[in-house]
mmCIF file of C-alpha atoms and ligand atoms in Angstrom:
data_model
loop_
_atom_site.group_PDB
_atom_site.id
_atom_site.type_symbol
_atom_site.label_atom_id
_atom_site.label_comp_id
_atom_site.label_asym_id
_atom_site.label_seq_id
_atom_site.Cartn_x
_atom_site.Cartn_y
_atom_site.Cartn_z
ATOM 1 C CA MET A 1 24.422 -13.623 0.768
ATOM 2 C CA ASN A 2 21.019 -15.145 0.977
ATOM 3 C CA PRO A 3 19.997 -15.959 -2.626
ATOM 4 C CA VAL A 4 16.736 -14.021 -2.315
ATOM 5 C CA TYR A 5 18.676 -10.783 -1.827
ATOM 6 C CA ALA A 6 21.503 -11.716 -4.173
ATOM 7 C CA ALA A 7 18.962 -11.865 -6.997
ATOM 8 C CA LEU A 8 17.099 -8.722 -5.977
ATOM 9 C CA GLY A 9 17.581 -5.192 -7.316
ATOM 10 C CA THR A 10 16.777 -1.912 -5.566
ATOM 11 C CA THR A 11 13.052 -1.372 -5.189
ATOM 12 C CA ILE A 12 11.586 0.513 -8.180
ATOM 13 C CA PHE A 13 10.324 3.320 -5.930
ATOM 14 C CA GLU A 14 13.799 4.136 -4.612
ATOM 15 C CA ALA A 15 15.341 3.684 -8.063
ATOM 16 C CA MET A 16 12.883 6.071 -9.701
ATOM 17 C CA SER A 17 13.125 8.679 -6.920
ATOM 18 C CA ALA A 18 16.914 8.560 -7.294
ATOM 19 C CA ARG A 19 16.494 9.194 -11.044
ATOM 20 C CA ALA A 20 14.283 12.184 -10.265
ATOM 21 C CA ARG A 21 16.808 13.591 -7.768
ATOM 22 C CA ALA A 22 19.677 13.129 -10.201
ATOM 23 C CA SER A 23 17.933 14.571 -13.258
ATOM 24 C CA GLY A 24 15.695 17.225 -11.720
ATOM 25 C CA ALA A 25 12.656 15.501 -13.243
ATOM 26 C CA ILE A 26 9.247 15.994 -11.627
ATOM 27 C CA ASN A 27 8.673 12.947 -9.446
ATOM 28 C CA LEU A 28 5.201 11.436 -9.889
ATOM 29 C CA GLY A 29 6.743 8.003 -9.234
ATOM 30 C CA GLN A 30 7.044 7.097 -5.571
ATOM 31 C CA GLY A 31 3.831 7.695 -3.624
ATOM 32 C CA PHE A 32 4.282 10.556 -1.208
ATOM 33 C CA PRO A 33 2.286 13.772 -0.922
ATOM 34 C CA ASP A 34 3.630 17.298 -1.341
ATOM 35 C CA GLY A 35 1.683 18.685 1.608
ATOM 36 C CA PRO A 36 3.103 19.153 5.134
ATOM 37 C CA GLY A 37 0.515 16.894 6.841
ATOM 38 C CA PRO A 38 -1.767 17.829 9.755
ATOM 39 C CA ALA A 39 -0.222 20.661 11.822
ATOM 40 C CA PRO A 40 -1.594 19.523 15.228
ATOM 41 C CA VAL A 41 -0.135 16.038 14.728
ATOM 42 C CA LEU A 42 3.255 17.498 13.785
ATOM 43 C CA ARG A 43 3.104 19.753 16.869
ATOM 44 C CA ALA A 44 2.230 16.787 19.078
ATOM 45 C CA ALA A 45 5.315 14.945 17.807
ATOM 46 C CA ALA A 46 7.548 17.969 18.424
ATOM 47 C CA GLU A 47 6.159 18.501 21.931
ATOM 48 C CA ALA A 48 6.463 14.825 22.836
ATOM 49 C CA LEU A 49 10.070 14.835 21.679
ATOM 50 C CA THR A 50 11.075 17.487 24.205
ATOM 51 C CA ALA A 51 8.538 16.922 26.993
ATOM 52 C CA ARG A 52 8.120 13.146 27.186
ATOM 53 C CA SER A 53 10.252 10.037 27.460
ATOM 54 C CA ASN A 54 12.587 9.164 24.630
ATOM 55 C CA GLN A 55 13.486 5.777 26.100
ATOM 56 C CA TYR A 56 12.283 2.375 24.906
ATOM 57 C CA PRO A 57 8.500 2.343 24.831
ATOM 58 C CA PRO A 58 6.694 -0.976 25.436
ATOM 59 C CA MET A 59 7.507 -3.545 22.756
ATOM 60 C CA ALA A 60 3.955 -3.793 21.357
ATOM 61 C CA GLY A 61 3.478 -0.019 21.300
ATOM 62 C CA ILE A 62 2.505 2.679 23.794
ATOM 63 C CA PRO A 63 -0.893 1.836 25.348
ATOM 64 C CA GLU A 64 -2.372 5.161 24.186
ATOM 65 C CA LEU A 65 -1.692 4.336 20.546
ATOM 66 C CA ARG A 66 -2.880 0.724 20.750
ATOM 67 C CA LEU A 67 -6.121 1.965 22.279
ATOM 68 C CA ALA A 68 -6.445 4.818 19.771
ATOM 69 C CA VAL A 69 -6.086 2.383 16.837
ATOM 70 C CA ALA A 70 -8.710 0.030 18.300
ATOM 71 C CA ASP A 71 -11.096 2.951 19.008
ATOM 72 C CA HIS A 72 -10.491 4.412 15.576
ATOM 73 C CA TYR A 73 -11.384 1.156 13.817
ATOM 74 C CA ARG A 74 -14.480 0.783 15.983
ATOM 75 C CA ALA A 75 -15.699 4.224 14.950
ATOM 76 C CA ALA A 76 -14.581 4.131 11.307
ATOM 77 C CA GLN A 77 -15.117 0.472 10.380
ATOM 78 C CA GLY A 78 -17.356 -1.029 13.087
ATOM 79 C CA LEU A 79 -14.646 -3.440 14.299
ATOM 80 C CA ASP A 80 -14.507 -4.813 17.847
ATOM 81 C CA LEU A 81 -10.725 -4.882 18.344
ATOM 82 C CA SER A 82 -9.225 -4.521 21.816
ATOM 83 C CA ALA A 83 -5.989 -2.586 22.444
ATOM 84 C CA GLU A 84 -4.214 -5.905 23.125
ATOM 85 C CA GLU A 85 -4.986 -6.973 19.575
ATOM 86 C CA VAL A 86 -2.996 -4.046 18.123
ATOM 87 C CA ILE A 87 0.794 -4.258 17.770
ATOM 88 C CA VAL A 88 2.573 -1.073 16.745
ATOM 89 C CA THR A 89 5.331 -1.460 14.143
ATOM 90 C CA SER A 90 7.810 0.724 12.292
ATOM 91 C CA GLY A 91 5.559 1.233 9.308
ATOM 92 C CA ALA A 92 3.410 -1.254 7.452
ATOM 93 C CA THR A 93 6.626 -2.568 5.929
ATOM 94 C CA GLU A 94 7.782 -3.897 9.271
ATOM 95 C CA ALA A 95 4.298 -5.252 9.996
ATOM 96 C CA LEU A 96 4.425 -7.180 6.715
ATOM 97 C CA ALA A 97 7.866 -8.557 7.525
ATOM 98 C CA ALA A 98 6.885 -9.543 11.067
ATOM 99 C CA ALA A 99 3.629 -11.157 9.978
ATOM 100 C CA ILE A 100 5.264 -13.096 7.148
ATOM 101 C CA LEU A 101 8.190 -14.246 9.325
ATOM 102 C CA ALA A 102 5.773 -15.275 12.067
ATOM 103 C CA LEU A 103 3.316 -17.137 9.865
ATOM 104 C CA VAL A 104 5.358 -18.738 7.069
ATOM 105 C CA SER A 105 7.404 -21.903 7.614
ATOM 106 C CA PRO A 106 9.697 -23.409 4.973
ATOM 107 C CA GLY A 107 7.648 -25.134 2.278
ATOM 108 C CA ASP A 108 4.392 -23.368 3.128
ATOM 109 C CA GLU A 109 2.504 -22.151 0.105
ATOM 110 C CA VAL A 110 1.416 -18.519 0.094
ATOM 111 C CA ILE A 111 -1.095 -17.045 -2.346
ATOM 112 C CA LEU A 112 -0.253 -13.610 -3.755
ATOM 113 C CA LEU A 113 -2.334 -11.557 -6.166
ATOM 114 C CA GLN A 114 -0.644 -9.902 -9.140
ATOM 115 C CA PRO A 115 -0.035 -7.031 -9.596
ATOM 116 C CA LEU A 116 1.569 -7.153 -6.147
ATOM 117 C CA TYR A 117 3.231 -4.648 -3.870
ATOM 118 C CA ASP A 118 6.893 -5.357 -4.367
ATOM 119 C CA ALA A 119 7.817 -6.218 -0.744
ATOM 120 C CA TYR A 120 5.576 -9.290 -0.520
ATOM 121 C CA LEU A 121 7.357 -11.813 -2.684
ATOM 122 C CA PRO A 122 10.941 -11.408 -1.364
ATOM 123 C CA LEU A 123 9.672 -11.554 2.210
ATOM 124 C CA VAL A 124 7.707 -14.744 1.526
ATOM 125 C CA GLU A 125 10.679 -16.328 -0.223
ATOM 126 C CA ARG A 126 13.114 -15.256 2.519
ATOM 127 C CA ALA A 127 10.831 -16.996 5.028
ATOM 128 C CA GLY A 128 11.053 -20.177 2.943
ATOM 129 C CA GLY A 129 7.551 -19.906 1.560
ATOM 130 C CA VAL A 130 6.540 -20.881 -1.956
ATOM 131 C CA ALA A 131 4.509 -18.224 -3.741
ATOM 132 C CA ARG A 132 1.416 -19.219 -5.703
ATOM 133 C CA LEU A 133 0.546 -16.309 -7.956
ATOM 134 C CA VAL A 134 -2.965 -15.360 -8.982
ATOM 135 C CA ARG A 135 -3.149 -12.916 -11.864
ATOM 136 C CA LEU A 136 -5.858 -10.267 -11.821
ATOM 137 C CA GLU A 137 -7.018 -9.285 -15.294
ATOM 138 C CA PRO A 138 -7.901 -5.839 -16.610
ATOM 139 C CA PRO A 139 -10.120 -3.939 -16.832
ATOM 140 C CA GLU A 140 -11.929 -5.066 -13.667
ATOM 141 C CA TRP A 141 -8.991 -6.727 -11.872
ATOM 142 C CA ARG A 142 -11.388 -8.877 -9.805
ATOM 143 C CA VAL A 143 -10.531 -11.986 -7.775
ATOM 144 C CA THR A 144 -12.883 -14.975 -7.491
ATOM 145 C CA GLU A 145 -12.956 -18.061 -5.295
ATOM 146 C CA ALA A 146 -12.273 -20.206 -8.390
ATOM 147 C CA MET A 147 -9.054 -18.265 -9.084
ATOM 148 C CA LEU A 148 -7.865 -18.952 -5.538
ATOM 149 C CA GLU A 149 -8.922 -22.606 -5.663
ATOM 150 C CA ALA A 150 -6.966 -23.032 -8.902
ATOM 151 C CA VAL A 151 -3.654 -22.419 -7.099
ATOM 152 C CA ALA A 152 -4.533 -23.892 -3.693
ATOM 153 C CA GLY A 153 -3.267 -27.165 -2.306
ATOM 154 C CA PRO A 154 -2.703 -29.021 0.961
ATOM 155 C CA ARG A 155 0.281 -26.793 1.841
ATOM 156 C CA THR A 156 -1.541 -23.487 1.332
ATOM 157 C CA ARG A 157 -1.273 -21.639 4.636
ATOM 158 C CA LEU A 158 -1.576 -17.979 3.852
ATOM 159 C CA ILE A 159 -2.955 -15.425 1.429
ATOM 160 C CA ILE A 160 -1.523 -11.906 1.283
ATOM 161 C CA LEU A 161 -3.683 -9.214 -0.191
ATOM 162 C CA ASN A 162 -3.745 -5.495 -0.515
ATOM 163 C CA ASN A 163 -7.027 -3.567 -0.416
ATOM 164 C CA PRO A 164 -7.415 -0.860 -1.717
ATOM 165 C CA VAL A 165 -4.925 -1.989 -4.314
ATOM 166 C CA ASN A 166 -1.635 -0.251 -5.035
ATOM 167 C CA PRO A 167 -0.886 0.207 -7.974
ATOM 168 C CA LEU A 168 -4.368 -0.201 -9.498
ATOM 169 C CA GLY A 169 -6.379 2.211 -7.366
ATOM 170 C CA THR A 170 -9.182 -0.371 -7.184
ATOM 171 C CA ILE A 171 -11.271 -1.294 -4.127
ATOM 172 C CA MET A 172 -12.306 -4.901 -3.578
ATOM 173 C CA SER A 173 -16.059 -5.446 -3.687
ATOM 174 C CA ALA A 174 -18.048 -7.063 -0.873
ATOM 175 C CA ALA A 175 -18.466 -10.109 -3.141
ATOM 176 C CA GLU A 176 -14.702 -10.441 -3.591
ATOM 177 C CA LEU A 177 -14.045 -10.156 0.145
ATOM 178 C CA GLU A 178 -16.708 -12.752 0.843
ATOM 179 C CA ALA A 179 -15.175 -15.078 -1.748
ATOM 180 C CA ILE A 180 -11.762 -14.676 -0.096
ATOM 181 C CA ALA A 181 -13.340 -15.365 3.302
ATOM 182 C CA ARG A 182 -15.099 -18.511 2.032
ATOM 183 C CA PHE A 183 -11.812 -19.710 0.586
ATOM 184 C CA CYS A 184 -9.865 -19.009 3.812
ATOM 185 C CA VAL A 185 -12.449 -20.687 6.035
ATOM 186 C CA GLY A 186 -12.834 -23.673 3.705
ATOM 187 C CA ARG A 187 -9.091 -24.248 3.424
ATOM 188 C CA ASP A 188 -8.130 -23.138 6.950
ATOM 189 C CA VAL A 189 -5.964 -20.367 5.511
ATOM 190 C CA ILE A 190 -4.833 -17.180 7.288
ATOM 191 C CA ALA A 191 -5.025 -13.819 5.500
ATOM 192 C CA ILE A 192 -2.646 -10.890 5.805
ATOM 193 C CA CYS A 193 -4.653 -7.934 4.566
ATOM 194 C CA ASP A 194 -2.525 -4.871 3.813
ATOM 195 C CA GLU A 195 -5.012 -2.028 4.221
ATOM 196 C CA VAL A 196 -2.631 0.939 4.300
ATOM 197 C CA TRP A 197 -4.827 2.767 1.758
ATOM 198 C CA GLU A 198 -8.050 2.249 3.750
ATOM 199 C CA HIS A 199 -8.642 5.998 4.231
ATOM 200 C CA VAL A 200 -7.518 7.194 0.823
ATOM 201 C CA VAL A 201 -10.784 6.286 -0.928
ATOM 202 C CA PHE A 202 -12.844 8.508 -3.197
ATOM 203 C CA ASP A 203 -16.330 9.269 -4.490
ATOM 204 C CA GLY A 204 -18.012 8.399 -1.176
ATOM 205 C CA ALA A 205 -16.633 4.841 -1.021
ATOM 206 C CA ARG A 206 -16.314 3.136 2.372
ATOM 207 C CA HIS A 207 -13.488 0.744 3.187
ATOM 208 C CA ARG A 208 -14.509 -2.801 4.153
ATOM 209 C CA PRO A 209 -11.918 -4.520 6.343
ATOM 210 C CA LEU A 210 -11.450 -8.234 5.631
ATOM 211 C CA ILE A 211 -11.195 -8.948 9.371
ATOM 212 C CA GLY A 212 -14.823 -7.803 9.659
ATOM 213 C CA VAL A 213 -16.109 -10.334 7.106
ATOM 214 C CA SER A 214 -17.862 -13.400 8.493
ATOM 215 C CA GLY A 215 -15.402 -16.138 9.502
ATOM 216 C CA MET A 216 -12.312 -13.883 9.302
ATOM 217 C CA ARG A 217 -12.126 -12.375 12.806
ATOM 218 C CA ASP A 218 -9.663 -14.987 14.080
ATOM 219 C CA ARG A 219 -7.796 -15.631 10.837
ATOM 220 C CA THR A 220 -6.900 -12.153 9.553
ATOM 221 C CA VAL A 221 -3.916 -9.911 10.210
ATOM 222 C CA LYS A 222 -5.044 -6.375 9.378
ATOM 223 C CA ILE A 223 -2.160 -4.043 8.582
ATOM 224 C CA GLY A 224 -2.419 -0.243 8.704
ATOM 225 C CA SER A 225 -0.089 2.754 8.393
ATOM 226 C CA ALA A 226 -0.199 6.189 10.002
ATOM 227 C CA GLY A 227 2.073 7.278 7.157
ATOM 228 C CA LYS A 228 -0.890 6.947 4.804
ATOM 229 C CA ILE A 229 -3.624 8.012 7.247
ATOM 230 C CA PHE A 230 -1.899 11.338 8.017
ATOM 231 C CA ALA A 231 0.028 11.703 4.737
ATOM 232 C CA LEU A 232 3.330 11.532 6.659
ATOM 233 C CA THR A 233 5.014 8.712 4.763
ATOM 234 C CA GLY A 234 8.438 9.264 6.349
ATOM 235 C CA TRP A 235 7.164 8.572 9.862
ATOM 236 C CA LYS A 236 6.996 4.812 9.433
ATOM 237 C CA VAL A 237 4.463 4.202 12.156
ATOM 238 C CA GLY A 238 2.217 1.259 11.368
ATOM 239 C CA TRP A 239 0.473 -1.601 13.097
ATOM 240 C CA MET A 240 -0.897 -5.096 12.757
ATOM 241 C CA CYS A 241 -4.214 -6.115 14.287
ATOM 242 C CA ALA A 242 -5.143 -9.727 14.967
ATOM 243 C CA ALA A 243 -6.943 -11.963 17.455
ATOM 244 C CA PRO A 244 -4.867 -12.735 20.590
ATOM 245 C CA ALA A 245 -3.594 -16.162 19.507
ATOM 246 C CA LEU A 246 -2.214 -14.697 16.275
ATOM 247 C CA ALA A 247 -1.101 -11.400 17.817
ATOM 248 C CA GLN A 248 1.131 -13.210 20.281
ATOM 249 C CA GLY A 249 3.113 -14.862 17.493
ATOM 250 C CA LEU A 250 3.294 -11.614 15.516
ATOM 251 C CA ALA A 251 4.728 -9.825 18.557
ATOM 252 C CA ARG A 252 7.474 -12.420 18.868
ATOM 253 C CA ALA A 253 8.609 -11.714 15.310
ATOM 254 C CA HIS A 254 8.304 -7.941 15.817
ATOM 255 C CA GLN A 255 10.427 -7.952 18.979
ATOM 256 C CA PHE A 256 13.530 -8.968 17.045
ATOM 257 C CA LEU A 257 12.963 -6.826 13.982
ATOM 258 C CA THR A 258 12.701 -3.323 15.460
ATOM 259 C CA PHE A 259 11.372 -4.066 18.976
ATOM 260 C CA THR A 260 9.842 -0.567 19.127
ATOM 261 C CA THR A 261 9.057 2.594 17.164
ATOM 262 C CA PRO A 262 10.042 6.158 18.217
ATOM 263 C CA PRO A 263 7.795 7.122 21.147
ATOM 264 C CA ASN A 264 7.165 10.743 20.163
ATOM 265 C CA LEU A 265 5.741 9.609 16.829
ATOM 266 C CA GLN A 266 3.570 7.041 18.573
ATOM 267 C CA TRP A 267 2.128 9.698 20.904
ATOM 268 C CA ALA A 268 1.511 12.040 18.007
ATOM 269 C CA VAL A 269 -0.311 9.372 15.991
ATOM 270 C CA ALA A 270 -2.371 8.420 19.057
ATOM 271 C CA GLU A 271 -3.379 12.061 19.465
ATOM 272 C CA GLY A 272 -4.066 12.365 15.750
ATOM 273 C CA LEU A 273 -6.394 9.368 15.714
ATOM 274 C CA ALA A 274 -8.148 10.391 18.926
ATOM 275 C CA LYS A 275 -8.579 14.111 18.208
ATOM 276 C CA HIS A 276 -7.955 14.916 14.564
ATOM 277 C CA GLY A 277 -9.911 12.270 12.681
ATOM 278 C CA ASP A 278 -11.699 15.024 10.744
ATOM 279 C CA TRP A 279 -8.408 15.866 8.999
ATOM 280 C CA ILE A 280 -8.444 12.437 7.328
ATOM 281 C CA ALA A 281 -11.677 12.944 5.366
ATOM 282 C CA GLY A 282 -10.573 16.420 4.298
ATOM 283 C CA ALA A 283 -7.278 15.038 3.031
ATOM 284 C CA SER A 284 -9.081 12.398 0.949
ATOM 285 C CA ALA A 285 -11.292 15.053 -0.596
ATOM 286 C CA GLY A 286 -8.138 16.976 -1.541
ATOM 287 C CA PHE A 287 -6.524 13.892 -3.090
ATOM 288 C CA GLN A 288 -9.732 13.283 -5.048
ATOM 289 C CA ARG A 289 -9.541 16.804 -6.494
ATOM 290 C CA SER A 290 -5.907 16.161 -7.438
ATOM 291 C CA ARG A 291 -6.884 12.878 -9.081
ATOM 292 C CA ASP A 292 -9.496 14.689 -11.143
ATOM 293 C CA ARG A 293 -7.045 17.442 -12.093
ATOM 294 C CA LEU A 294 -4.431 14.999 -13.321
ATOM 295 C CA ALA A 295 -6.949 12.755 -15.110
ATOM 296 C CA ALA A 296 -8.538 15.734 -16.880
ATOM 297 C CA GLY A 297 -5.128 17.133 -17.830
ATOM 298 C CA LEU A 298 -3.987 13.796 -19.261
ATOM 299 C CA ALA A 299 -7.233 13.468 -21.224
ATOM 300 C CA ALA A 300 -6.703 16.965 -22.613
ATOM 301 C CA ILE A 301 -3.321 15.972 -24.061
ATOM 302 C CA GLY A 302 -4.793 12.805 -25.559
ATOM 303 C CA LEU A 303 -3.809 10.220 -22.955
ATOM 304 C CA ARG A 304 -6.259 7.617 -21.645
ATOM 305 C CA THR A 305 -6.104 6.616 -17.993
ATOM 306 C CA THR A 306 -7.455 3.817 -15.823
ATOM 307 C CA PRO A 307 -10.064 4.783 -13.209
ATOM 308 C CA SER A 308 -8.796 5.384 -9.676
ATOM 309 C CA ALA A 309 -11.201 4.733 -6.795
ATOM 310 C CA ALA A 310 -8.518 4.904 -4.088
ATOM 311 C CA THR A 311 -4.783 5.410 -3.305
ATOM 312 C CA TYR A 312 -2.568 8.256 -4.578
ATOM 313 C CA PHE A 313 -2.358 6.711 -8.057
ATOM 314 C CA LEU A 314 -3.828 6.491 -11.515
ATOM 315 C CA SER A 315 -2.258 4.914 -14.581
ATOM 316 C CA ILE A 316 -1.741 6.041 -18.142
ATOM 317 C CA ASP A 317 -3.062 3.291 -20.417
ATOM 318 C CA LEU A 318 -0.484 3.280 -23.218
ATOM 319 C CA ALA A 319 -2.354 0.790 -25.391
ATOM 320 C CA ALA A 320 -5.655 2.664 -25.133
ATOM 321 C CA SER A 321 -3.772 5.904 -25.846
ATOM 322 C CA GLY A 322 -2.382 4.495 -29.103
ATOM 323 C CA ILE A 323 1.220 4.404 -27.867
ATOM 324 C CA ALA A 324 3.061 1.278 -28.992
ATOM 325 C CA MET A 325 5.845 1.474 -26.350
ATOM 326 C CA ASP A 326 5.935 -0.814 -23.333
ATOM 327 C CA ASP A 327 5.746 0.729 -19.863
ATOM 328 C CA ARG A 328 9.484 0.668 -19.072
ATOM 329 C CA THR A 329 10.429 2.196 -22.424
ATOM 330 C CA PHE A 330 7.771 4.869 -21.959
ATOM 331 C CA CYS A 331 9.062 5.655 -18.433
ATOM 332 C CA GLU A 332 12.588 6.076 -19.828
ATOM 333 C CA TRP A 333 11.236 8.297 -22.580
ATOM 334 C CA MET A 334 9.303 10.379 -20.025
ATOM 335 C CA ILE A 335 12.415 10.975 -17.920
ATOM 336 C CA GLU A 336 14.598 11.856 -20.893
ATOM 337 C CA ARG A 337 12.200 13.813 -23.054
ATOM 338 C CA ALA A 338 9.594 15.178 -20.616
ATOM 339 C CA GLY A 339 11.555 15.427 -17.355
ATOM 340 C CA LEU A 340 8.896 13.368 -15.617
ATOM 341 C CA VAL A 341 9.152 10.222 -13.486
ATOM 342 C CA GLY A 342 6.449 7.523 -13.292
ATOM 343 C CA ILE A 343 6.419 3.866 -12.293
ATOM 344 C CA PRO A 344 6.024 1.035 -14.843
ATOM 345 C CA ILE A 345 3.291 -1.321 -13.650
ATOM 346 C CA SER A 346 5.345 -4.315 -14.805
ATOM 347 C CA ALA A 347 7.446 -3.712 -11.665
ATOM 348 C CA PHE A 348 4.491 -5.098 -9.685
ATOM 349 C CA TYR A 349 4.721 -8.516 -11.339
ATOM 350 C CA ALA A 350 6.879 -11.559 -10.622
ATOM 351 C CA GLU A 351 5.956 -13.147 -13.966
ATOM 352 C CA ALA A 352 4.025 -12.390 -17.150
ATOM 353 C CA PRO A 353 3.726 -8.663 -16.490
ATOM 354 C CA VAL A 354 1.103 -6.319 -17.812
ATOM 355 C CA THR A 355 3.193 -3.795 -19.793
ATOM 356 C CA HIS A 356 0.794 -1.131 -21.024
ATOM 357 C CA LEU A 357 0.254 0.846 -17.810
ATOM 358 C CA VAL A 358 2.355 3.585 -16.204
ATOM 359 C CA ARG A 359 1.490 4.651 -12.649
ATOM 360 C CA LEU A 360 1.498 8.329 -11.726
ATOM 361 C CA CYS A 361 1.130 9.778 -8.215
ATOM 362 C CA PHE A 362 -1.393 12.634 -8.089
ATOM 363 C CA ALA A 363 -0.947 13.494 -4.377
ATOM 364 C CA LYS A 364 0.856 16.686 -5.344
ATOM 365 C CA GLU A 365 0.315 20.449 -5.379
ATOM 366 C CA ASP A 366 -1.706 21.722 -8.344
ATOM 367 C CA ALA A 367 1.367 23.539 -9.660
ATOM 368 C CA THR A 368 3.389 20.310 -9.688
ATOM 369 C CA LEU A 369 0.648 18.432 -11.553
ATOM 370 C CA ASP A 370 0.228 21.297 -14.009
ATOM 371 C CA ALA A 371 3.969 21.465 -14.673
ATOM 372 C CA ALA A 372 4.080 17.691 -15.238
ATOM 373 C CA LEU A 373 1.187 17.928 -17.688
ATOM 374 C CA GLU A 374 2.787 20.811 -19.538
ATOM 375 C CA ARG A 375 6.073 18.924 -19.937
ATOM 376 C CA LEU A 376 4.353 15.740 -21.045
ATOM 377 C CA GLY A 377 2.062 17.599 -23.424
ATOM 378 C CA ALA A 378 5.031 19.392 -24.994
ATOM 379 C CA ALA A 379 7.016 16.167 -25.504
ATOM 380 C CA LEU A 380 4.181 13.904 -26.724
ATOM 381 C CA PRO A 381 4.087 15.095 -30.370
ATOM 382 C CA GLU A 382 7.444 13.402 -30.999
ATOM 383 C CA LEU A 383 5.839 9.993 -30.296
ATOM 384 C CA GLU A 384 4.040 8.112 -32.989
ATOM 385 C CA ILE A 385 0.487 7.882 -31.719
ATOM 386 C CA ARG A 386 -1.990 5.695 -33.537
ATOM 387 C CA ALA A 387 -5.511 7.050 -33.498
HETATM 388 N N1 LIG B 401 1.856 -1.667 1.568
HETATM 389 C C1 LIG B 401 1.441 -0.955 0.501
HETATM 390 C C2 LIG B 401 0.434 -1.536 -0.409
HETATM 391 C C3 LIG B 401 1.978 0.313 0.254
HETATM 392 O O1 LIG B 401 1.552 1.010 -0.803
HETATM 393 C C4 LIG B 401 2.951 0.832 1.148
HETATM 394 C C5 LIG B 401 3.584 2.188 0.942
HETATM 395 N N2 LIG B 401 3.695 2.630 -0.349
HETATM 396 C C6 LIG B 401 3.348 0.054 2.246
HETATM 397 C C7 LIG B 401 2.766 -1.179 2.429
HETATM 398 C C8 LIG B 401 4.393 0.527 3.212
HETATM 399 O O2 LIG B 401 3.874 1.352 4.197
HETATM 400 P P1 LIG B 401 4.816 2.027 5.294
HETATM 401 O O3 LIG B 401 5.414 3.244 4.683
HETATM 402 O O4 LIG B 401 3.903 2.323 6.447
HETATM 403 O O5 LIG B 401 5.866 1.035 5.652
#
């Protein structure tokens, strides 16, 4: 077996969901919402399945979806993408794999920011790349040009970033994006910007796409996911957007990964983006209410949390809450004693992990959040908590 996979375990999200299924624990681990998703988009998928072609769609995606993605980003983010610059993939996961396989050659150095989404590093290593890790520090978790310069060298080809950031729930500032852009332009580096959480932002925030920052139009691969936009995480419809010269290479990698994505889902997402954009803002407002419900409930039982400006996640801060356990021990305790599953943030590190944060998914029905809080509140007194 390739050594990258020989050394790799099962992703923490699958492992923790399996624990929840086996034990009946409430699953606030893996990030997926309770809700059914937008009814008209589901109907469009069902109708397309019976009324339209189920044969191979075009390799880069059905034209209606490529155009809908470009139009959507023009309206929502002021971008000037053409349909030809959008390549539809089977989820953002496939887009990441295709982009990394297309852009990384053996020996290339790739900058990754920690904490990192757990797919990035194995994909980079499988492509023969050498990861250069930049560690973001709490409480602000900000990246600067100096931090990037500190790990850069003549073989630096690529930076992979995630904005908004899973697991932190932070949004990169304009200053950070400009610093990344200056670095990329100065060093002739390409950026893969994983923006799957672009629409799950709260408190009136607006997402700033890196590809729209000065100097980045021709050197950014912007990755998106309908699974996140329409809260349908099982659909695995995503895309990568890039200038034609880059897009051509990305398509070559994509054609031998999945080649295409189920056509009925592509039509449904195209229709969703074109006609049901208003659902997206409403969904975010709902997730924001859920965030507030969980944060308030955790505060009421004496647990401190980190702020969440985006994503489906907030974290319990064990250290600030006076709990001396590390995140993995606390997650085990939660499953056993509270019947509740979370994700230890140390799983998002390749080295020197932060170990005092436990990620919880709040994209759940009120009753699920309330039940989780009740269980946790009832179990907490058995822990030694230092004031
Ligand atoms: N990137 C990030 C940062 C994610 O959080 C996720 C999903 N949790 C993905 C990529 C994968 O997205 P998809 O389901 O569309 O493959």
